[in-house]
Amino acid sequence: MLSGSKNKSKTVEDESIRDKSKFVVVGFVVMVIALIGFIVGEIYTSLKLSEQNKLLSSSGNIQQQTDDIVIEIAKLGKDVNNAEYSYIQEIMKFMSPTEFQNYKNSISGMANQFNVQINSLNESESLKLGKLYAINYIEYQFLSTFENLTFLKNKLSETEFKINIVNETVKRENPNSNKIIAQGRIGVYVFPGKEKLLKEKKSVIEQVEKQKNKENEKVSEAKSEEKN
């Protein structure tokens, strides 16, 4: 009886050991799988972070390149505006057809101001300057003293526009007269498309003039600070 009990207990003990060994094996396998999963996860995460860093780095370069391009475009735009403004300033020295007629009509008033008699005042054939510009001519004949004629010619030249007095001849009215007869042509530079151009470039003119005013203000402030 006693020996049978001992055998039984041994049998039970052996079974429990086997059961525990199963748990150990399963646990080891789970641990190995978990370790492998962890390592794989770390490698995957590392690769993803590397890709993100590369992407962010390349994005930064793209952003920098974009910023540089925008700056260059802005500079180019400013240069273009300044070039256009310089061209417009030159165009402002040309008369439009309306300004030319107003100038021609104003000569009578200026002549009266200096007691100069107008014997004739007529437009003559214009000279084409390329496809866009022209020189319009006003033929005149004045009768006055030499002094008054000088005053009138000075007044005629007091203009912001480009004009020239050409082919002028001066002679005494008669041997006994103190008056002279001046005959010649006034050449006026005219741009028929001036009014249309100024209308189209209004925003450019305003932008450049605004910028120039700011620059002038800064210069004035700097000079004021130097004086103080």
Coordinates of C-alpha atoms in Angstrom, one line a residue:
M1 CA 0.0 0.0 0.0
L2 CA 2.7 2.4 1.0
S3 CA 4.7 1.6 -2.1
G4 CA 1.7 2.2 -4.3
S5 CA 1.2 5.6 -2.8
K6 CA 4.7 6.6 -3.4
N7 CA 4.5 5.6 -7.0
K8 CA 1.4 7.7 -7.4
S9 CA 2.9 10.8 -5.9
K10 CA 5.9 10.4 -8.2
T11 CA 3.6 10.1 -11.2
V12 CA 1.7 13.2 -10.2
E13 CA 4.9 15.1 -9.7
D14 CA 6.2 14.1 -13.0
E15 CA 3.1 15.3 -14.8
S16 CA 3.2 18.7 -13.1
I17 CA 6.8 19.1 -14.2
R18 CA 5.8 18.3 -17.7
D19 CA 3.0 20.9 -17.5
K20 CA 5.4 23.5 -16.2
S21 CA 7.8 22.8 -19.0
K22 CA 5.1 23.4 -21.5
F23 CA 4.5 26.8 -20.0
V24 CA 8.2 27.6 -20.1
V25 CA 8.4 26.6 -23.7
V26 CA 5.3 28.7 -24.7
G27 CA 6.6 31.6 -22.7
F28 CA 10.0 31.5 -24.3
V29 CA 8.4 31.3 -27.8
V30 CA 6.1 34.3 -27.0
M31 CA 9.2 36.2 -25.6
V32 CA 11.2 35.5 -28.8
I33 CA 8.2 36.5 -31.0
A34 CA 7.8 39.7 -29.0
L35 CA 11.5 40.4 -29.2
I36 CA 11.5 39.9 -33.0
G37 CA 8.4 42.1 -33.3
F38 CA 10.0 44.8 -31.2
I39 CA 13.2 44.7 -33.3
V40 CA 11.1 44.8 -36.5
G41 CA 9.0 47.6 -35.2
E42 CA 12.1 49.6 -34.2
I43 CA 13.6 49.1 -37.6
Y44 CA 10.4 50.1 -39.4
T45 CA 10.0 53.1 -37.1
S46 CA 13.6 54.1 -37.8
L47 CA 13.1 53.8 -41.5
K48 CA 10.0 55.9 -41.4
L49 CA 11.6 58.6 -39.4
S50 CA 14.5 58.6 -41.8
E51 CA 12.1 59.0 -44.8
Q52 CA 10.3 61.8 -43.0
N53 CA 13.5 63.6 -42.2
K54 CA 14.5 63.3 -45.9
L55 CA 11.1 64.5 -46.9
L56 CA 11.3 67.4 -44.5
S57 CA 14.8 68.2 -45.6
S58 CA 13.8 68.2 -49.3
S59 CA 10.7 70.2 -48.5
G60 CA 12.9 72.8 -46.7
N61 CA 15.1 73.0 -49.8
I62 CA 12.0 73.4 -52.0
Q63 CA 10.6 76.1 -49.7
Q64 CA 14.0 77.9 -49.8
Q65 CA 14.1 77.7 -53.6
T66 CA 10.5 78.9 -53.8
D67 CA 11.3 81.9 -51.5
D68 CA 14.4 82.7 -53.6
I69 CA 12.4 82.6 -56.8
V70 CA 9.7 84.8 -55.3
I71 CA 12.4 87.3 -54.2
E72 CA 14.0 87.3 -57.7
I73 CA 10.5 87.8 -59.3
A74 CA 9.9 90.7 -56.9
K75 CA 13.3 92.2 -57.8
L76 CA 12.6 91.7 -61.5
G77 CA 9.2 93.2 -61.1
K78 CA 10.6 96.2 -59.4
D79 CA 13.3 96.6 -62.1
V80 CA 10.6 96.3 -64.8
N81 CA 8.5 98.9 -63.1
N82 CA 11.5 101.2 -62.8
A83 CA 12.3 100.7 -66.5
E84 CA 8.8 101.4 -67.5
Y85 CA 8.6 104.5 -65.3
S86 CA 11.8 105.8 -66.9
Y87 CA 10.3 105.3 -70.3
I88 CA 7.1 107.0 -69.2
Q89 CA 9.1 110.0 -67.9
E90 CA 10.6 110.4 -71.4
I91 CA 7.2 110.0 -72.9
M92 CA 5.9 112.8 -70.7
K93 CA 8.3 115.1 -72.6
F94 CA 6.2 114.4 -75.8
M95 CA 2.9 116.1 -76.4
S96 CA -0.3 114.2 -77.0
P97 CA -2.3 115.5 -80.0
T98 CA -4.6 117.4 -77.6
E99 CA -1.6 119.0 -75.8
F100 CA -0.2 120.0 -79.2
Q101 CA -3.4 121.8 -80.2
N102 CA -3.5 123.5 -76.8
Y103 CA 0.1 124.6 -77.1
K104 CA -0.5 126.0 -80.6
N105 CA -3.6 127.9 -79.5
S106 CA -1.6 129.4 -76.5
I107 CA 0.9 131.1 -78.8
S108 CA -1.6 133.9 -79.7
G109 CA -2.0 134.7 -76.0
M110 CA 1.8 134.8 -75.4
A111 CA 2.3 137.0 -78.5
N112 CA -0.2 139.5 -77.2
Q113 CA 1.5 139.5 -73.8
F114 CA 4.7 140.7 -75.4
N115 CA 3.1 142.9 -78.1
V116 CA 4.2 140.7 -80.9
Q117 CA 2.1 140.7 -84.1
I118 CA 1.3 137.4 -85.6
N119 CA 1.2 137.6 -89.4
S120 CA 0.7 133.8 -89.9
L121 CA 0.5 130.7 -87.6
N122 CA -0.3 127.4 -89.4
E123 CA 0.4 123.7 -89.0
S124 CA 2.6 122.2 -91.7
E125 CA 3.3 118.6 -92.6
S126 CA 4.7 116.5 -89.7
L127 CA 7.8 114.4 -89.8
K128 CA 7.3 110.7 -88.8
L129 CA 9.7 109.3 -86.2
G130 CA 9.3 105.6 -86.7
K131 CA 5.8 104.1 -86.2
L132 CA 4.9 105.7 -82.9
Y133 CA 6.2 109.2 -82.8
A134 CA 6.3 112.4 -84.9
I135 CA 7.5 116.0 -85.0
N136 CA 4.6 118.3 -85.7
Y137 CA 5.5 121.7 -87.1
I138 CA 3.9 125.1 -86.6
E139 CA 5.0 127.6 -89.2
Y140 CA 4.9 131.2 -88.0
Q141 CA 5.7 134.8 -89.0
F142 CA 6.0 137.4 -86.3
L143 CA 6.4 141.1 -86.5
S144 CA 7.9 142.9 -83.4
T145 CA 10.9 144.6 -82.0
F146 CA 13.9 142.4 -81.5
E147 CA 13.6 142.6 -77.7
N148 CA 9.9 141.6 -77.7
L149 CA 10.6 138.7 -80.1
T150 CA 13.3 137.5 -77.7
F151 CA 10.8 137.6 -74.8
L152 CA 8.3 135.6 -76.8
K153 CA 10.8 133.0 -77.8
N154 CA 11.9 132.5 -74.2
K155 CA 8.2 132.1 -73.2
L156 CA 7.6 129.6 -75.9
S157 CA 10.5 127.5 -74.6
E158 CA 9.3 127.5 -71.0
T159 CA 7.7 124.1 -71.3
E160 CA 8.3 120.6 -70.0
F161 CA 7.9 119.3 -73.6
K162 CA 10.5 118.8 -76.3
I163 CA 10.3 121.6 -78.8
N164 CA 12.7 123.3 -81.2
I165 CA 12.6 126.5 -83.3
V166 CA 14.1 125.6 -86.7
N167 CA 14.7 127.3 -90.0
E168 CA 14.1 130.8 -88.6
T169 CA 15.0 133.8 -90.6
V170 CA 15.0 137.4 -89.2
K171 CA 15.0 140.6 -91.3
R172 CA 14.2 144.2 -90.8
E173 CA 10.6 145.1 -91.7
N174 CA 12.0 148.0 -93.9
P175 CA 15.1 150.2 -93.8
N176 CA 13.3 152.8 -91.7
S177 CA 11.5 150.5 -89.2
N178 CA 12.7 149.5 -85.8
K179 CA 10.7 146.2 -86.1
I180 CA 11.8 142.9 -87.5
I181 CA 10.0 140.0 -89.3
A182 CA 10.8 136.6 -87.9
Q183 CA 9.8 133.6 -90.0
G184 CA 10.4 130.0 -89.1
R185 CA 9.0 126.7 -87.7
I186 CA 8.4 125.4 -84.2
G187 CA 9.0 121.6 -84.1
V188 CA 7.1 119.8 -81.4
Y189 CA 7.6 116.1 -80.4
V190 CA 4.3 114.3 -80.4
F191 CA 3.3 110.8 -79.3
P192 CA -0.3 110.0 -80.4
G193 CA -0.6 107.1 -78.0
K194 CA 0.4 109.0 -75.0
E195 CA -2.9 109.3 -73.3
K196 CA -3.7 105.6 -73.8
L197 CA -0.2 104.6 -72.5
L198 CA -0.6 106.7 -69.3
K199 CA -4.0 105.2 -68.7
E200 CA -2.6 101.6 -69.1
K201 CA 0.4 102.3 -66.9
K202 CA -1.4 104.2 -64.2
S203 CA -0.8 101.5 -61.5
V204 CA 3.0 101.4 -62.4
I205 CA 3.3 105.1 -62.1
E206 CA 1.5 105.1 -58.8
Q207 CA 3.6 102.3 -57.4
V208 CA 7.0 103.8 -58.4
E209 CA 6.1 107.3 -57.2
K210 CA 4.9 105.8 -53.9
Q211 CA 8.2 104.0 -53.5
K212 CA 10.2 107.1 -54.5
N213 CA 8.2 109.2 -51.9
K214 CA 9.0 106.6 -49.2
E215 CA 12.7 106.7 -50.2
N216 CA 12.7 110.5 -50.1
E217 CA 11.1 110.5 -46.7
K218 CA 13.8 108.1 -45.4
V219 CA 16.5 110.4 -46.7
S220 CA 14.8 113.4 -45.1
E221 CA 14.5 111.6 -41.8
A222 CA 18.2 110.6 -42.0
K223 CA 19.3 114.1 -42.7
S224 CA 17.2 115.4 -39.8
E225 CA 18.7 112.9 -37.4
E226 CA 22.2 114.0 -38.6
K227 CA 21.4 117.6 -37.9
N228 CA 20.1 116.8 -34.4

